[in-house]
Short mmCIF file of C-alpha atoms and ligand atoms in Angstrom, two decimals:
data_model
loop_
_atom_site.label_atom_id
_atom_site.label_comp_id
_atom_site.label_asym_id
_atom_site.label_seq_id
_atom_site.Cartn_x
_atom_site.Cartn_y
_atom_site.Cartn_z
CA MET V 1 132.94 87.76 6.06
CA THR V 2 132.41 84.55 7.91
CA THR V 3 133.31 84.78 11.55
CA ARG V 4 133.95 81.26 12.27
CA ASN V 5 137.34 79.69 11.67
CA ARG V 6 137.28 75.67 11.40
CA GLN V 7 140.05 74.00 12.96
CA TRP V 8 141.47 70.90 14.04
CA ARG V 9 142.42 70.40 17.56
CA LEU V 10 144.12 67.29 19.25
CA GLU V 11 142.25 67.19 22.32
CA GLY V 12 141.64 64.99 25.48
CA GLY V 13 144.26 62.57 24.20
CA PHE V 14 146.72 61.12 21.54
CA GLY V 15 145.60 59.09 18.38
CA LEU V 16 143.55 59.69 15.53
CA ASP V 17 140.23 59.33 17.39
CA HIS V 18 141.38 62.43 19.32
CA LEU V 19 141.17 64.76 16.26
CA ARG V 20 138.30 67.02 16.73
CA LEU V 21 137.21 69.90 13.79
CA ILE V 22 135.55 72.61 15.87
CA ASP V 23 134.76 75.87 15.11
CA ALA V 24 137.11 78.39 17.04
CA PRO V 25 136.44 82.40 16.49
CA MET V 26 138.16 84.38 13.75
CA PRO V 27 141.53 84.99 14.63
CA VAL V 28 142.38 89.27 14.21
CA PRO V 29 145.89 89.93 13.56
CA GLY V 30 147.65 92.38 16.15
CA PRO V 31 150.62 94.57 15.33
CA GLY V 32 152.97 92.89 13.41
CA GLN V 33 151.08 90.53 12.41
CA VAL V 34 149.21 88.88 9.31
CA ARG V 35 146.34 86.65 9.15
CA ILE V 36 146.45 83.98 6.46
CA ARG V 37 143.30 82.11 4.49
CA VAL V 38 144.54 78.80 4.43
CA GLU V 39 143.96 77.23 0.85
CA ALA V 40 146.32 73.73 1.48
CA LEU V 41 148.52 72.00 3.88
CA SER V 42 150.60 68.89 3.64
CA LEU V 43 151.74 66.29 6.14
CA ASN V 44 155.37 65.11 7.35
CA TYR V 45 155.93 62.00 9.46
CA ARG V 46 156.26 63.94 12.63
CA ASP V 47 152.47 64.66 12.16
CA LEU V 48 151.79 61.04 12.72
CA LEU V 49 154.34 60.83 15.87
CA ILE V 50 152.66 64.13 17.41
CA THR V 51 149.16 62.46 16.92
CA GLN V 52 149.57 59.49 18.07
CA GLY V 53 151.77 60.88 21.35
CA GLN V 54 155.39 59.35 19.95
CA TYR V 55 157.06 62.56 19.49
CA ASP V 56 156.17 64.02 22.65
CA PRO V 57 154.62 62.28 25.24
CA ARG V 58 154.46 64.73 27.77
CA MET V 59 153.23 67.48 25.07
CA ALA V 60 150.07 69.73 26.35
CA LEU V 61 147.09 69.61 25.03
CA PRO V 62 144.90 70.71 23.45
CA ARG V 63 146.78 71.69 20.55
CA VAL V 64 146.17 72.84 16.70
CA PRO V 65 148.18 70.08 14.72
CA LEU V 66 150.56 70.44 11.84
CA SER V 67 153.14 72.78 10.39
CA ASP V 68 152.93 73.21 6.68
CA ALA V 69 150.51 75.55 5.08
CA ALA V 70 149.90 77.87 1.92
CA GLY V 71 147.18 80.26 1.50
CA VAL V 72 146.76 83.89 1.08
CA VAL V 73 147.19 86.95 3.15
CA ASP V 74 143.41 88.35 3.85
CA ALA V 75 143.94 90.53 6.61
CA ILE V 76 147.09 92.64 7.94
CA GLY V 77 147.49 94.01 11.53
CA PRO V 78 149.41 97.73 12.12
CA ASP V 79 152.87 97.59 11.77
CA VAL V 80 153.17 95.35 8.57
CA THR V 81 155.47 96.41 5.69
CA ARG V 82 156.77 93.19 4.56
CA LEU V 83 153.59 91.90 2.98
CA ARG V 84 150.57 93.10 1.66
CA VAL V 85 146.66 91.01 1.50
CA GLY V 86 146.74 89.30 -1.55
CA ASP V 87 150.38 87.89 -1.27
CA ARG V 88 150.13 83.98 -1.51
CA VAL V 89 152.38 82.81 1.47
CA SER V 90 153.40 80.32 4.11
CA PRO V 91 154.62 80.26 7.48
CA ILE V 92 157.97 78.79 8.49
CA PHE V 93 158.11 75.84 10.60
CA ALA V 94 160.38 77.17 13.27
CA PRO V 95 159.20 80.74 13.99
CA THR V 96 161.69 83.60 15.17
CA TRP V 97 164.65 81.26 13.42
CA HIS V 98 165.45 83.53 10.36
CA GLY V 99 168.77 82.81 9.79
CA GLY V 100 172.13 81.44 10.90
CA GLU V 101 171.59 79.62 14.23
CA PRO V 102 168.32 78.80 15.29
CA PRO V 103 167.36 80.91 18.62
CA ALA V 104 168.18 79.11 21.65
CA ASP V 105 164.38 78.40 22.21
CA VAL V 106 163.19 77.50 18.83
CA LEU V 107 161.77 74.53 20.19
CA ALA V 108 159.31 75.86 21.71
CA HIS V 109 157.92 77.90 18.64
CA ALA V 110 158.06 75.13 16.40
CA LEU V 111 154.37 74.84 14.70
CA GLY V 112 152.06 71.95 15.57
CA HIS V 113 154.22 70.96 18.90
CA ARG V 114 154.58 73.37 21.81
CA ALA V 115 152.94 76.34 19.47
CA ASP V 116 149.73 75.52 18.08
CA GLY V 117 149.74 74.71 14.22
CA VAL V 118 148.06 75.66 11.12
CA ALA V 119 145.39 73.06 10.40
CA ALA V 120 142.50 75.83 10.50
CA ALA V 121 140.96 77.60 7.74
CA PHE V 122 142.39 81.09 9.19
CA ILE V 123 145.72 81.39 11.18
CA VAL V 124 147.65 84.36 12.70
CA MET V 125 151.33 84.83 12.18
CA PRO V 126 154.06 87.32 12.95
CA ALA V 127 154.94 88.91 9.35
CA VAL V 128 158.48 88.03 9.92
CA ASP V 129 157.78 84.25 10.17
CA VAL V 130 156.31 84.13 6.52
CA VAL V 131 157.13 83.88 3.32
CA ARG V 132 156.41 84.40 -0.09
CA THR V 133 155.33 81.31 -1.93
CA PRO V 134 157.03 80.52 -5.11
CA ALA V 135 155.23 82.14 -8.12
CA ARG V 136 155.19 78.98 -10.28
CA LEU V 137 153.69 76.76 -7.25
CA ASP V 138 149.81 76.24 -6.81
CA ALA V 139 148.84 75.94 -3.31
CA ALA V 140 148.73 72.40 -2.79
CA ALA V 141 152.47 72.42 -4.12
CA ALA V 142 153.63 75.31 -1.80
CA ALA V 143 152.05 73.72 1.04
CA THR V 144 154.99 71.04 0.86
CA LEU V 145 157.93 73.11 1.51
CA PRO V 146 158.27 74.44 5.03
CA CYS V 147 159.46 71.35 6.33
CA ALA V 148 160.28 68.44 3.89
CA GLY V 149 161.12 70.86 1.14
CA VAL V 150 163.19 72.95 3.64
CA THR V 151 164.72 70.04 5.51
CA ALA V 152 166.04 68.78 2.21
CA TRP V 153 167.59 72.22 1.25
CA HIS V 154 169.19 72.73 4.47
CA ALA V 155 170.81 69.19 4.70
CA LEU V 156 171.94 69.24 1.11
CA MET V 157 172.34 72.96 -0.34
CA THR V 158 174.20 74.28 2.66
CA GLY V 159 177.45 74.60 4.85
CA PRO V 160 180.72 73.47 3.78
CA GLY V 161 179.66 69.65 2.32
CA ALA V 162 176.92 71.31 0.10
CA VAL V 163 176.32 68.91 -2.54
CA ARG V 164 178.47 70.18 -6.10
CA PRO V 165 177.75 68.59 -9.60
CA GLY V 166 179.16 65.61 -10.11
CA ASP V 167 178.49 64.36 -6.34
CA THR V 168 176.84 61.02 -5.65
CA VAL V 169 173.55 61.16 -2.88
CA VAL V 170 171.77 58.59 -1.22
CA VAL V 171 168.24 59.08 -0.65
CA GLN V 172 166.36 56.64 1.77
CA GLY V 173 162.93 55.80 0.97
CA THR V 174 160.65 57.75 -1.29
CA GLY V 175 158.76 60.19 1.29
CA GLY V 176 158.58 63.65 1.34
CA VAL V 177 162.05 64.66 2.73
CA SER V 178 164.01 62.22 0.11
CA LEU V 179 161.93 63.14 -3.11
CA PHE V 180 162.90 66.81 -2.54
CA ALA V 181 166.20 66.12 -1.87
CA LEU V 182 166.04 63.66 -5.22
CA GLN V 183 164.97 66.70 -6.89
CA LEU V 184 167.46 69.23 -5.22
CA ALA V 185 170.52 67.12 -6.05
CA ARG V 186 169.50 66.65 -9.80
CA LEU V 187 169.14 70.40 -9.75
CA ALA V 188 172.51 70.84 -8.52
CA GLY V 189 174.03 68.12 -10.99
CA ALA V 190 174.60 65.15 -8.62
CA ARG V 191 173.97 61.71 -9.21
CA VAL V 192 171.33 60.15 -7.19
CA ILE V 193 170.79 56.51 -5.63
CA ALA V 194 167.39 55.93 -4.18
CA THR V 195 166.60 53.29 -1.89
CA SER V 196 162.93 51.86 -1.42
CA GLY V 197 160.91 49.02 -0.09
CA ASP V 198 158.84 48.65 -2.98
CA ASP V 199 160.19 47.78 -6.31
CA ALA V 200 157.22 50.04 -7.98
CA LYS V 201 158.34 53.12 -5.98
CA LEU V 202 162.07 52.68 -7.15
CA GLU V 203 160.64 52.93 -10.90
CA ARG V 204 159.10 56.08 -9.79
CA ALA V 205 162.16 57.53 -8.11
CA LEU V 206 164.34 56.43 -11.58
CA ALA V 207 161.80 58.23 -13.80
CA LEU V 208 162.21 61.30 -11.17
CA GLY V 209 165.96 61.37 -12.00
CA ALA V 210 167.56 58.76 -10.06
CA ALA V 211 170.36 56.93 -11.56
CA TYR V 212 169.81 53.84 -9.66
CA GLY V 213 167.73 52.46 -7.21
CA ILE V 214 168.54 49.60 -4.56
CA ASN V 215 165.46 47.77 -2.82
CA TYR V 216 166.23 47.97 0.89
CA ARG V 217 164.01 44.94 1.76
CA THR V 218 165.74 42.68 -0.52
CA THR V 219 169.37 44.15 -0.28
CA PRO V 220 169.70 44.68 3.45
CA GLN V 221 173.43 45.32 2.63
CA TRP V 222 172.59 48.33 0.64
CA SER V 223 175.65 49.85 1.47
CA LYS V 224 177.50 47.00 -0.67
CA ALA V 225 175.17 48.32 -3.91
CA VAL V 226 176.16 51.80 -3.56
CA ARG V 227 179.91 51.30 -3.29
CA ALA V 228 179.89 49.09 -6.45
CA PHE V 229 178.08 51.67 -8.47
CA THR V 230 180.16 54.27 -7.41
CA ASP V 231 183.27 52.45 -8.51
CA GLY V 232 184.34 51.30 -4.82
CA ARG V 233 184.47 55.52 -3.50
CA GLY V 234 180.96 55.61 -1.94
CA ALA V 235 178.46 58.02 -1.53
CA ASP V 236 179.45 61.81 -1.24
CA HIS V 237 176.66 62.41 0.70
CA VAL V 238 173.96 60.38 2.45
CA VAL V 239 170.62 61.73 3.44
CA GLU V 240 169.87 59.53 6.42
CA VAL V 241 166.09 59.61 7.27
CA GLY V 242 165.94 55.99 8.43
CA GLY V 243 167.69 56.66 12.08
CA ALA V 244 169.09 53.80 14.18
CA GLY V 245 168.36 50.99 11.99
CA THR V 246 170.19 52.43 8.85
CA LEU V 247 172.79 54.56 10.05
CA GLY V 248 175.23 51.59 10.03
CA GLU V 249 174.58 50.98 6.37
CA SER V 250 174.58 54.84 5.52
CA LEU V 251 178.34 54.96 7.26
CA ALA V 252 179.25 51.98 5.18
CA ALA V 253 177.77 53.77 1.85
CA VAL V 254 179.60 57.03 2.15
CA ARG V 255 183.23 57.83 1.27
CA PRO V 256 185.83 58.84 3.59
CA CYS V 257 185.52 62.37 4.08
CA GLY V 258 181.65 62.12 2.83
CA ARG V 259 178.64 63.56 4.86
CA ILE V 260 175.67 61.78 6.41
CA SER V 261 172.78 64.22 7.14
CA VAL V 262 171.06 63.05 10.19
CA ILE V 263 167.04 63.63 9.75
CA GLY V 264 164.87 61.31 10.82
CA VAL V 265 164.17 57.98 12.87
CA LEU V 266 162.01 55.84 10.72
CA SER V 267 163.61 52.77 11.65
CA GLY V 268 163.97 53.71 15.15
CA ARG V 269 166.19 56.32 17.81
CA GLN V 270 168.38 54.41 19.32
CA GLY V 271 170.65 51.25 18.81
CA PRO V 272 174.49 50.22 18.64
CA LEU V 273 176.67 52.70 17.41
CA ASP V 274 180.69 51.62 15.98
CA VAL V 275 181.96 55.01 16.00
CA THR V 276 185.29 53.86 14.49
CA ALA V 277 183.41 54.21 10.80
CA ILE V 278 183.10 58.02 11.58
CA LEU V 279 186.23 58.82 12.71
CA MET V 280 188.61 56.50 10.77
CA ARG V 281 187.15 57.73 7.63
CA ASN V 282 186.91 61.42 8.64
CA VAL V 283 183.00 61.34 8.08
CA THR V 284 180.57 64.33 8.96
CA LEU V 285 177.45 63.81 10.69
CA GLN V 286 175.88 66.49 10.32
CA GLY V 287 172.24 66.84 12.38
CA ILE V 288 169.02 68.80 10.86
CA PHE V 289 166.54 70.12 12.52
CA VAL V 290 164.28 71.76 9.27
CA GLY V 291 165.52 75.11 8.50
CA SER V 292 165.67 78.83 8.84
CA ARG V 293 163.41 81.46 6.97
CA ALA V 294 166.47 82.15 4.53
CA ASP V 295 166.77 78.28 3.91
CA PHE V 296 162.83 78.61 2.97
CA GLU V 297 163.46 81.81 0.76
CA ASP V 298 166.86 80.23 -0.93
CA LEU V 299 164.47 77.05 -1.51
CA ALA V 300 161.60 79.49 -3.38
CA ARG V 301 163.87 81.00 -5.23
CA ALA V 302 165.66 77.90 -6.68
CA ILE V 303 162.33 76.48 -7.25
CA ASP V 304 161.44 79.34 -9.29
CA VAL V 305 164.54 79.76 -11.25
CA GLY V 306 165.20 75.77 -11.62
CA GLY V 307 161.50 74.59 -12.06
CA LEU V 308 161.40 72.13 -9.80
CA ALA V 309 157.83 70.26 -9.07
CA PRO V 310 156.91 68.73 -6.05
CA VAL V 311 156.02 65.24 -5.71
CA VAL V 312 152.14 65.12 -4.52
CA ASP V 313 151.15 61.79 -3.80
CA ARG V 314 147.46 62.48 -2.74
CA THR V 315 145.00 65.16 -2.01
CA PHE V 316 142.55 64.69 0.50
CA ASP V 317 139.87 67.35 1.69
CA PHE V 318 140.62 69.49 4.94
CA ALA V 319 137.71 67.52 6.74
CA GLU V 320 139.92 64.01 6.11
CA LEU V 321 142.96 65.08 8.46
CA PRO V 322 142.42 61.83 10.17
CA ALA V 323 142.27 59.41 6.90
CA ALA V 324 144.99 61.76 5.51
CA LEU V 325 147.43 60.05 8.37
CA ALA V 326 146.19 56.87 8.29
CA HIS V 327 147.15 56.98 4.75
CA LEU V 328 150.70 58.40 5.71
CA ALA V 329 150.88 55.84 8.45
CA SER V 330 150.12 53.19 5.98
CA GLY V 331 153.48 54.09 3.83
CA ARG V 332 152.12 53.46 0.47
CA HIS V 333 152.58 57.07 -0.28
CA PHE V 334 155.21 58.30 -2.60
CA GLY V 335 156.07 61.75 -1.93
CA LYS V 336 153.83 64.52 -0.07
CA ILE V 337 150.27 64.23 1.05
CA VAL V 338 148.26 67.26 0.98
CA LEU V 339 144.71 68.59 2.48
CA ARG V 340 142.92 71.02 0.80
CA LYS V 341 141.33 73.77 2.43
CA ASP V 342 138.44 75.12 -0.53
CA ASP V 343 135.81 77.03 1.45
CA PRO V 344 136.52 78.94 4.41
N1 NAP Z 401 165.07 66.55 11.52
C1 NAP Z 401 164.08 67.03 10.92
O1 NAP Z 401 164.34 68.37 10.58
C2 NAP Z 401 163.11 66.33 10.29
C3 NAP Z 401 162.52 67.23 9.25
C4 NAP Z 401 161.45 66.06 8.53
C5 NAP Z 401 161.18 64.98 8.50
N2 NAP Z 401 162.01 64.29 9.48
C6 NAP Z 401 162.36 63.02 9.96
O2 NAP Z 401 162.55 62.49 8.67
C7 NAP Z 401 161.92 61.15 8.59
C8 NAP Z 401 160.92 61.01 7.45
O3 NAP Z 401 160.07 62.39 6.93
P1 NAP Z 401 159.04 62.49 5.81
O4 NAP Z 401 158.02 63.12 6.10
O5 NAP Z 401 159.93 62.50 4.65
O6 NAP Z 401 158.29 60.68 5.90
P2 NAP Z 401 157.58 60.28 5.04
O7 NAP Z 401 157.02 61.28 3.75
O8 NAP Z 401 156.06 59.47 5.86
O9 NAP Z 401 158.18 58.79 4.45
C9 NAP Z 401 158.39 57.90 4.89
C10 NAP Z 401 159.40 57.16 3.91
O10 NAP Z 401 160.26 56.64 4.48
C11 NAP Z 401 161.00 55.28 3.99
N3 NAP Z 401 161.23 54.30 4.95
C12 NAP Z 401 160.53 53.79 5.98
N4 NAP Z 401 161.04 52.86 6.59
C13 NAP Z 401 162.36 53.06 5.97
C14 NAP Z 401 163.74 52.77 6.52
N5 NAP Z 401 163.75 51.84 7.51
N6 NAP Z 401 164.63 52.82 5.67
C15 NAP Z 401 164.67 53.84 4.66
N7 NAP Z 401 163.15 54.27 4.42
C16 NAP Z 401 162.53 54.17 5.19
C17 NAP Z 401 159.34 54.75 3.41
O11 NAP Z 401 159.81 54.39 1.46
P3 NAP Z 401 159.47 53.33 0.83
O12 NAP Z 401 157.89 52.82 0.91
O13 NAP Z 401 159.89 54.25 -0.80
O14 NAP Z 401 160.55 52.35 1.60
C18 NAP Z 401 158.43 55.70 3.47
O15 NAP Z 401 157.30 55.86 2.63
C19 NAP Z 401 160.86 61.14 9.42
O16 NAP Z 401 161.59 59.84 10.42
C20 NAP Z 401 160.83 62.59 9.83
O17 NAP Z 401 160.43 62.29 11.27
C21 NAP Z 401 163.23 65.17 9.86
#
């Protein structure tokens, strides 16, 4: 049994050149905890913001980055009954949030920000903050779920405005959250309109099941195309990952009494907002912060039964984290970027 634990750390400052691969001591699970041998990790846009110091410039360093992993339980501490050695699992994005409303201090536990993340060969987690991965997914596919998959599930499949068969859903861009939203909406019997800044990616979104694609660079007022495609009605749901720069178009694209899930900040955090369109048309703006363990377990069941296959753009080796983040920063990806950890 190896006694070293290869671990990424962001230390000494922000930026890709402050990521260091070090040898840490092997963690030992205490009461109620399990140790996971990590097999695969996935990247989220948040990881890029965190590494560059744009997510939280006051974040304490050093910090083990990344929130999303899949692996196998290789040791358990005393008093663990939920899991056994050999179980295939993933940590949840926000430990302590198991269902319902999040605990008031949930941000203190979110992995890779105020709490150490999962970019290591071995990690120790409370057993209650771990879920079994879908049986039909390999580790690389399972590692894509904890943030992007759960966020898309929470946005579209929960609460009073959840997607129903026959609905029309707009997804923005072809990143991790948006492609999960596309696939989940299709699983639920909805019709999907995808936007992208790249026509070749739109072709791939159509091949994944989107009914219509709009290039937001050549058609900046894409809400008009959404309204035309829906015979003037507008979309039932918009998965809003653009943020300040896209919310105006989302409000113009959504139908009266429709729902916008406010998720991302790809085009900025702040900007002018005319609230008239929200109130006059009874639009629901729903803020989404990933989701709970219950959301993750519901997603895993839906994947096993429905057969959804996460879209993996490219796989890097564990030691190539900076290159993988640079690929994310390039915006060339379609779906999720994965790191594989083949040998401890
Ligand atoms: N609130 C939460 O809990 C939560 C959870 C996960 C993610 N997020 C946020 O959601 C956003 C997406 O995250 P992600 O991990 O899915 O990102 P990602 O995989 O890196 O995807 C980014 C993609 O979005 C598209 N895009 C970029 N600028 C755009 C714009 N102005 N309008 C429309 N699309 C645009 C691009 O696709 P094309 O090349 O096809 O145009 C780009 O490839 C980020 O802001 C992230 O921080 C929030």
